[in-house]
């Protein structure tokens, strides 16, 4: 036990949280924040603490409603001191709740009907640490979704006439006439040759006529 903690133990109070450094001792009791250093013992009532911020000449200042407590930064490891002061918030909240007990309502005889007194308004909750509230985000108003445009009916493409339709029809008729004329002018030719010319001519004529009528 260090000399600063020994000085605190002589106070006869129980430490709920404590921090000892090379230059001082900090403790949280049921009702006070206690600081012990070479200058002696200093106390600050937990329920009256309002904020913790930077002080002057390398100190952290714990401010209450009517008093304050300057803690030298060099007296403690910096990170441990920050963690200790951050953990002070729930103790301050607990102390405030303990000191703000609601007043008991007066009792009336059972024979007299008295309307219940209106409940007192809740006191505004003060912040332990005064911090700047985060800036309000500008509300972004979403533009309404545009209605789906009514699709105009696709114009019916009128298929143009095939410019080769008429020549193909004429060619088909010529092919048919040539085939019939060849068979009529050569009756003594080989029957297989005549059959091949007839079938080939008819097939070609039909193909040309089909192309002329289907290509539109």
PDB file of C-alpha atoms in Angstrom:
ATOM      1  CA  UNK A   1       0.000   0.000   0.000  1.00  0.00           C
ATOM      2  CA  UNK A   2       1.428   3.408  -0.981  1.00  0.00           C
ATOM      3  CA  UNK A   3       1.568   6.407   1.275  1.00  0.00           C
ATOM      4  CA  UNK A   4      -1.304   8.135  -0.523  1.00  0.00           C
ATOM      5  CA  UNK A   5      -3.562   5.093  -0.231  1.00  0.00           C
ATOM      6  CA  UNK A   6      -2.593   4.778   3.413  1.00  0.00           C
ATOM      7  CA  UNK A   7      -3.684   8.367   3.982  1.00  0.00           C
ATOM      8  CA  UNK A   8      -7.016   7.568   2.315  1.00  0.00           C
ATOM      9  CA  UNK A   9      -7.533   4.447   4.437  1.00  0.00           C
ATOM     10  CA  UNK A  10      -7.352   6.571   7.581  1.00  0.00           C
ATOM     11  CA  UNK A  11     -10.555   8.309   6.444  1.00  0.00           C
ATOM     12  CA  UNK A  12     -12.494   5.117   7.136  1.00  0.00           C
ATOM     13  CA  UNK A  13     -14.351   5.188   3.775  1.00  0.00           C
ATOM     14  CA  UNK A  14     -14.702   2.317   1.335  1.00  0.00           C
ATOM     15  CA  UNK A  15     -13.316   2.856  -2.169  1.00  0.00           C
ATOM     16  CA  UNK A  16     -15.616   1.659  -4.961  1.00  0.00           C
ATOM     17  CA  UNK A  17     -12.916   2.491  -7.521  1.00  0.00           C
ATOM     18  CA  UNK A  18      -9.379   3.716  -7.034  1.00  0.00           C
ATOM     19  CA  UNK A  19      -6.269   4.760  -8.938  1.00  0.00           C
ATOM     20  CA  UNK A  20      -2.807   5.356  -7.479  1.00  0.00           C
ATOM     21  CA  UNK A  21       0.039   7.009  -9.315  1.00  0.00           C
ATOM     22  CA  UNK A  22       3.469   8.370  -8.481  1.00  0.00           C
ATOM     23  CA  UNK A  23       2.019  11.747  -7.506  1.00  0.00           C
ATOM     24  CA  UNK A  24      -1.367  11.044  -5.953  1.00  0.00           C
ATOM     25  CA  UNK A  25      -4.296   8.761  -5.212  1.00  0.00           C
ATOM     26  CA  UNK A  26      -7.875   8.890  -6.547  1.00  0.00           C
ATOM     27  CA  UNK A  27     -10.843   7.051  -5.069  1.00  0.00           C
ATOM     28  CA  UNK A  28     -14.593   6.955  -5.594  1.00  0.00           C
ATOM     29  CA  UNK A  29     -16.721   6.369  -2.503  1.00  0.00           C
ATOM     30  CA  UNK A  30     -20.480   6.199  -2.108  1.00  0.00           C
ATOM     31  CA  UNK A  31     -20.821   9.975  -2.200  1.00  0.00           C
ATOM     32  CA  UNK A  32     -17.464  11.592  -3.020  1.00  0.00           C
ATOM     33  CA  UNK A  33     -14.550  11.730  -5.402  1.00  0.00           C
ATOM     34  CA  UNK A  34     -11.455  11.803  -3.178  1.00  0.00           C
ATOM     35  CA  UNK A  35      -8.011  13.028  -4.262  1.00  0.00           C
ATOM     36  CA  UNK A  36      -4.961  12.593  -2.045  1.00  0.00           C
ATOM     37  CA  UNK A  37      -1.560  14.162  -2.797  1.00  0.00           C
ATOM     38  CA  UNK A  38       1.227  15.946  -0.957  1.00  0.00           C
ATOM     39  CA  UNK A  39      -1.116  18.861  -0.239  1.00  0.00           C
ATOM     40  CA  UNK A  40      -3.586  16.655   1.640  1.00  0.00           C
ATOM     41  CA  UNK A  41      -7.053  15.232   1.040  1.00  0.00           C
ATOM     42  CA  UNK A  42      -9.602  16.888  -1.242  1.00  0.00           C
ATOM     43  CA  UNK A  43     -13.183  15.794  -1.805  1.00  0.00           C
ATOM     44  CA  UNK A  44     -15.813  16.555  -4.403  1.00  0.00           C
ATOM     45  CA  UNK A  45     -19.445  15.484  -4.053  1.00  0.00           C
ATOM     46  CA  UNK A  46     -20.347  13.043  -6.804  1.00  0.00           C
ATOM     47  CA  UNK A  47     -23.931  14.235  -7.252  1.00  0.00           C
ATOM     48  CA  UNK A  48     -22.751  17.778  -8.036  1.00  0.00           C
ATOM     49  CA  UNK A  49     -20.149  16.918 -10.683  1.00  0.00           C
ATOM     50  CA  UNK A  50     -21.088  18.374 -14.067  1.00  0.00           C
ATOM     51  CA  UNK A  51     -18.129  17.950 -16.414  1.00  0.00           C
ATOM     52  CA  UNK A  52     -14.508  16.912 -16.779  1.00  0.00           C
ATOM     53  CA  UNK A  53     -12.242  18.900 -19.053  1.00  0.00           C
ATOM     54  CA  UNK A  54      -8.765  20.296 -19.465  1.00  0.00           C
ATOM     55  CA  UNK A  55      -7.537  22.672 -16.843  1.00  0.00           C
ATOM     56  CA  UNK A  56      -4.532  24.951 -16.700  1.00  0.00           C
ATOM     57  CA  UNK A  57      -0.834  24.024 -16.422  1.00  0.00           C
ATOM     58  CA  UNK A  58      -1.176  20.336 -17.337  1.00  0.00           C
ATOM     59  CA  UNK A  59      -4.218  19.472 -15.259  1.00  0.00           C
ATOM     60  CA  UNK A  60      -7.594  17.878 -15.767  1.00  0.00           C
ATOM     61  CA  UNK A  61     -10.409  19.828 -14.147  1.00  0.00           C
ATOM     62  CA  UNK A  62     -13.351  18.054 -12.534  1.00  0.00           C
ATOM     63  CA  UNK A  63     -16.045  20.718 -12.208  1.00  0.00           C
ATOM     64  CA  UNK A  64     -19.006  20.611  -9.831  1.00  0.00           C
ATOM     65  CA  UNK A  65     -21.816  23.131  -9.355  1.00  0.00           C
ATOM     66  CA  UNK A  66     -19.901  25.365  -6.932  1.00  0.00           C
ATOM     67  CA  UNK A  67     -16.459  23.804  -6.718  1.00  0.00           C
ATOM     68  CA  UNK A  68     -13.833  22.077  -8.817  1.00  0.00           C
ATOM     69  CA  UNK A  69     -10.939  19.679  -8.420  1.00  0.00           C
ATOM     70  CA  UNK A  70      -7.713  20.021 -10.422  1.00  0.00           C
ATOM     71  CA  UNK A  71      -5.922  16.725 -11.075  1.00  0.00           C
ATOM     72  CA  UNK A  72      -2.289  17.003 -12.239  1.00  0.00           C
ATOM     73  CA  UNK A  73      -1.762  14.859 -15.308  1.00  0.00           C
ATOM     74  CA  UNK A  74       1.779  13.942 -14.280  1.00  0.00           C
ATOM     75  CA  UNK A  75       0.522  12.416 -11.010  1.00  0.00           C
ATOM     76  CA  UNK A  76      -0.973   9.386 -12.814  1.00  0.00           C
ATOM     77  CA  UNK A  77      -0.399   7.320 -15.929  1.00  0.00           C
ATOM     78  CA  UNK A  78      -2.326   9.276 -18.570  1.00  0.00           C
ATOM     79  CA  UNK A  79      -4.283   6.398 -20.110  1.00  0.00           C
ATOM     80  CA  UNK A  80      -5.246   4.995 -16.703  1.00  0.00           C
ATOM     81  CA  UNK A  81      -6.367   8.460 -15.565  1.00  0.00           C
ATOM     82  CA  UNK A  82      -8.570   8.871 -18.645  1.00  0.00           C
ATOM     83  CA  UNK A  83     -10.121   5.440 -18.119  1.00  0.00           C
ATOM     84  CA  UNK A  84     -10.762   6.217 -14.451  1.00  0.00           C
ATOM     85  CA  UNK A  85     -12.488   9.517 -15.211  1.00  0.00           C
ATOM     86  CA  UNK A  86     -14.552   7.907 -17.952  1.00  0.00           C
ATOM     87  CA  UNK A  87     -15.675   5.268 -15.455  1.00  0.00           C
ATOM     88  CA  UNK A  88     -16.757   8.058 -13.113  1.00  0.00           C
ATOM     89  CA  UNK A  89     -19.979   8.650 -15.065  1.00  0.00           C
ATOM     90  CA  UNK A  90     -22.041   5.725 -13.674  1.00  0.00           C
ATOM     91  CA  UNK A  91     -21.002   6.624 -10.114  1.00  0.00           C
ATOM     92  CA  UNK A  92     -22.178  10.217 -10.637  1.00  0.00           C
ATOM     93  CA  UNK A  93     -25.501   8.995 -12.042  1.00  0.00           C
ATOM     94  CA  UNK A  94     -25.963   6.624  -9.091  1.00  0.00           C
ATOM     95  CA  UNK A  95     -25.218   9.398  -6.587  1.00  0.00           C
ATOM     96  CA  UNK A  96     -27.715  11.727  -8.236  1.00  0.00           C
ATOM     97  CA  UNK A  97     -30.463   9.122  -8.142  1.00  0.00           C
ATOM     98  CA  UNK A  98     -29.729   8.479  -4.469  1.00  0.00           C
ATOM     99  CA  UNK A  99     -30.006  12.167  -3.543  1.00  0.00           C
ATOM    100  CA  UNK A 100     -33.195  12.869  -5.538  1.00  0.00           C
ATOM    101  CA  UNK A 101     -35.735  10.820  -3.522  1.00  0.00           C
ATOM    102  CA  UNK A 102     -39.393  11.691  -4.265  1.00  0.00           C
ATOM    103  CA  UNK A 103     -41.295  13.414  -1.435  1.00  0.00           C
ATOM    104  CA  UNK A 104     -43.933  11.250   0.253  1.00  0.00           C
ATOM    105  CA  UNK A 105     -47.526  12.360  -0.376  1.00  0.00           C
ATOM    106  CA  UNK A 106     -49.540  13.447   2.733  1.00  0.00           C
ATOM    107  CA  UNK A 107     -52.128  11.041   4.113  1.00  0.00           C
ATOM    108  CA  UNK A 108     -55.796  12.025   4.450  1.00  0.00           C
ATOM    109  CA  UNK A 109     -58.616  10.385   6.427  1.00  0.00           C
ATOM    110  CA  UNK A 110     -60.319   7.583   4.573  1.00  0.00           C
ATOM    111  CA  UNK A 111     -63.724   9.292   4.941  1.00  0.00           C
ATOM    112  CA  UNK A 112     -62.626  12.333   2.954  1.00  0.00           C
ATOM    113  CA  UNK A 113     -62.207  12.001  -0.766  1.00  0.00           C
ATOM    114  CA  UNK A 114     -59.268  14.055  -1.870  1.00  0.00           C
ATOM    115  CA  UNK A 115     -58.007  14.016  -5.425  1.00  0.00           C
ATOM    116  CA  UNK A 116     -54.437  12.769  -5.719  1.00  0.00           C
ATOM    117  CA  UNK A 117     -51.866  15.560  -5.962  1.00  0.00           C
ATOM    118  CA  UNK A 118     -50.432  16.090  -9.424  1.00  0.00           C
ATOM    119  CA  UNK A 119     -47.113  14.365  -9.900  1.00  0.00           C
ATOM    120  CA  UNK A 120     -44.228  16.857  -9.916  1.00  0.00           C
ATOM    121  CA  UNK A 121     -42.522  17.312 -13.247  1.00  0.00           C
ATOM    122  CA  UNK A 122     -39.360  15.335 -13.647  1.00  0.00           C
ATOM    123  CA  UNK A 123     -36.245  17.493 -13.269  1.00  0.00           C
ATOM    124  CA  UNK A 124     -34.256  17.811 -16.463  1.00  0.00           C
ATOM    125  CA  UNK A 125     -31.438  15.338 -16.630  1.00  0.00           C
ATOM    126  CA  UNK A 126     -28.094  17.136 -16.632  1.00  0.00           C
ATOM    127  CA  UNK A 127     -25.209  15.619 -18.491  1.00  0.00           C
ATOM    128  CA  UNK A 128     -22.233  14.600 -16.447  1.00  0.00           C
ATOM    129  CA  UNK A 129     -19.844  15.557 -19.199  1.00  0.00           C
ATOM    130  CA  UNK A 130     -20.789  18.562 -21.320  1.00  0.00           C
ATOM    131  CA  UNK A 131     -20.064  17.489 -24.807  1.00  0.00           C
ATOM    132  CA  UNK A 132     -21.098  19.060 -28.036  1.00  0.00           C
ATOM    133  CA  UNK A 133     -24.055  17.283 -29.458  1.00  0.00           C
ATOM    134  CA  UNK A 134     -23.409  15.796 -32.887  1.00  0.00           C
ATOM    135  CA  UNK A 135     -24.584  18.050 -35.705  1.00  0.00           C
ATOM    136  CA  UNK A 136     -27.984  17.260 -37.006  1.00  0.00           C
ATOM    137  CA  UNK A 137     -27.897  15.702 -40.376  1.00  0.00           C
ATOM    138  CA  UNK A 138     -29.774  17.531 -43.000  1.00  0.00           C
ATOM    139  CA  UNK A 139     -32.790  15.541 -43.877  1.00  0.00           C
ATOM    140  CA  UNK A 140     -32.607  14.262 -47.381  1.00  0.00           C
ATOM    141  CA  UNK A 141     -35.957  14.263 -49.049  1.00  0.00           C
ATOM    142  CA  UNK A 142     -36.129  11.518 -51.544  1.00  0.00           C
ATOM    143  CA  UNK A 143     -37.659  12.485 -54.806  1.00  0.00           C
ATOM    144  CA  UNK A 144     -40.734  10.455 -55.662  1.00  0.00           C
ATOM    145  CA  UNK A 145     -40.090   7.712 -58.058  1.00  0.00           C
ATOM    146  CA  UNK A 146     -41.162   8.752 -61.497  1.00  0.00           C
ATOM    147  CA  UNK A 147     -44.133   6.850 -62.773  1.00  0.00           C
ATOM    148  CA  UNK A 148     -43.374   4.379 -65.414  1.00  0.00           C
ATOM    149  CA  UNK A 149     -43.996   6.136 -68.704  1.00  0.00           C
ATOM    150  CA  UNK A 150     -46.734   4.624 -70.713  1.00  0.00           C
ATOM    151  CA  UNK A 151     -45.053   2.918 -73.532  1.00  0.00           C
ATOM    152  CA  UNK A 152     -46.408   4.077 -76.820  1.00  0.00           C
ATOM    153  CA  UNK A 153     -47.475   1.232 -79.011  1.00  0.00           C
ATOM    154  CA  UNK A 154     -44.753   0.360 -81.426  1.00  0.00           C
ATOM    155  CA  UNK A 155     -45.694   1.423 -84.875  1.00  0.00           C
ATOM    156  CA  UNK A 156     -46.480  -1.465 -87.045  1.00  0.00           C
ATOM    157  CA  UNK A 157     -43.852  -1.703 -89.634  1.00  0.00           C
ATOM    158  CA  UNK A 158     -45.459  -2.277 -92.893  1.00  0.00           C
ATOM    159  CA  UNK A 159     -43.312  -4.597 -94.791  1.00  0.00           C
ATOM    160  CA  UNK A 160     -42.444  -3.214 -98.155  1.00  0.00           C
ATOM    161  CA  UNK A 161     -42.955  -5.249-101.215  1.00  0.00           C
ATOM    162  CA  UNK A 162     -39.999  -7.208-102.453  1.00  0.00           C
ATOM    163  CA  UNK A 163     -38.690  -5.404-105.500  1.00  0.00           C
ATOM    164  CA  UNK A 164     -37.577  -8.777-106.922  1.00  0.00           C
ATOM    165  CA  UNK A 165     -41.049 -10.343-106.648  1.00  0.00           C
ATOM    166  CA  UNK A 166     -42.107  -9.503-110.215  1.00  0.00           C
ATOM    167  CA  UNK A 167     -38.803 -10.540-111.874  1.00  0.00           C
ATOM    168  CA  UNK A 168     -38.856 -13.838-109.926  1.00  0.00           C
ATOM    169  CA  UNK A 169     -42.397 -14.572-111.075  1.00  0.00           C
ATOM    170  CA  UNK A 170     -41.426 -13.902-114.676  1.00  0.00           C
ATOM    171  CA  UNK A 171     -38.323 -16.054-114.290  1.00  0.00           C
ATOM    172  CA  UNK A 172     -40.442 -18.857-112.828  1.00  0.00           C
ATOM    173  CA  UNK A 173     -42.833 -18.721-115.796  1.00  0.00           C
ATOM    174  CA  UNK A 174     -39.933 -18.687-118.248  1.00  0.00           C
ATOM    175  CA  UNK A 175     -38.341 -21.672-116.508  1.00  0.00           C
ATOM    176  CA  UNK A 176     -41.623 -23.580-116.689  1.00  0.00           C
ATOM    177  CA  UNK A 177     -42.119 -22.681-120.360  1.00  0.00           C
ATOM    178  CA  UNK A 178     -38.553 -23.692-121.256  1.00  0.00           C
ATOM    179  CA  UNK A 179     -38.960 -27.028-119.471  1.00  0.00           C
ATOM    180  CA  UNK A 180     -42.257 -27.855-121.205  1.00  0.00           C
ATOM    181  CA  UNK A 181     -40.890 -26.702-124.561  1.00  0.00           C
ATOM    182  CA  UNK A 182     -37.751 -28.837-124.238  1.00  0.00           C
ATOM    183  CA  UNK A 183     -39.810 -31.945-123.464  1.00  0.00           C
ATOM    184  CA  UNK A 184     -42.249 -31.236-126.315  1.00  0.00           C
ATOM    185  CA  UNK A 185     -39.484 -30.611-128.892  1.00  0.00           C
ATOM    186  CA  UNK A 186     -37.464 -33.686-127.970  1.00  0.00           C
ATOM    187  CA  UNK A 187     -39.950 -36.577-127.761  1.00  0.00           C
ATOM    188  CA  UNK A 188     -37.377 -39.120-128.946  1.00  0.00           C
ATOM    189  CA  UNK A 189     -34.794 -38.314-126.298  1.00  0.00           C
ATOM    190  CA  UNK A 190     -33.851 -40.664-123.512  1.00  0.00           C
ATOM    191  CA  UNK A 191     -36.833 -40.909-121.121  1.00  0.00           C
ATOM    192  CA  UNK A 192     -34.575 -40.540-118.107  1.00  0.00           C
ATOM    193  CA  UNK A 193     -33.119 -37.326-119.495  1.00  0.00           C
ATOM    194  CA  UNK A 194     -36.608 -35.982-120.215  1.00  0.00           C
ATOM    195  CA  UNK A 195     -37.760 -36.945-116.709  1.00  0.00           C
ATOM    196  CA  UNK A 196     -34.746 -35.237-115.137  1.00  0.00           C
ATOM    197  CA  UNK A 197     -35.256 -32.062-117.164  1.00  0.00           C
ATOM    198  CA  UNK A 198     -38.979 -32.029-116.332  1.00  0.00           C
ATOM    199  CA  UNK A 199     -38.480 -32.581-112.625  1.00  0.00           C
ATOM    200  CA  UNK A 200     -35.597 -30.127-112.393  1.00  0.00           C
ATOM    201  CA  UNK A 201     -37.434 -27.451-114.359  1.00  0.00           C
ATOM    202  CA  UNK A 202     -40.620 -27.816-112.349  1.00  0.00           C
ATOM    203  CA  UNK A 203     -38.703 -27.720-109.038  1.00  0.00           C
ATOM    204  CA  UNK A 204     -36.762 -24.619-110.081  1.00  0.00           C
ATOM    205  CA  UNK A 205     -39.927 -22.864-111.268  1.00  0.00           C
ATOM    206  CA  UNK A 206     -41.733 -23.632-108.029  1.00  0.00           C
ATOM    207  CA  UNK A 207     -38.747 -22.398-105.995  1.00  0.00           C
ATOM    208  CA  UNK A 208     -38.615 -19.098-107.882  1.00  0.00           C
ATOM    209  CA  UNK A 209     -42.372 -18.608-107.522  1.00  0.00           C
ATOM    210  CA  UNK A 210     -42.217 -19.340-103.786  1.00  0.00           C
ATOM    211  CA  UNK A 211     -39.428 -16.799-103.324  1.00  0.00           C
ATOM    212  CA  UNK A 212     -41.416 -14.184-105.230  1.00  0.00           C
ATOM    213  CA  UNK A 213     -44.538 -14.649-103.091  1.00  0.00           C
ATOM    214  CA  UNK A 214     -42.929 -15.123 -99.650  1.00  0.00           C
ATOM    215  CA  UNK A 215     -40.285 -12.359 -99.622  1.00  0.00           C
ATOM    216  CA  UNK A 216     -42.294  -9.335 -98.397  1.00  0.00           C
TER     217      UNK A 216
END
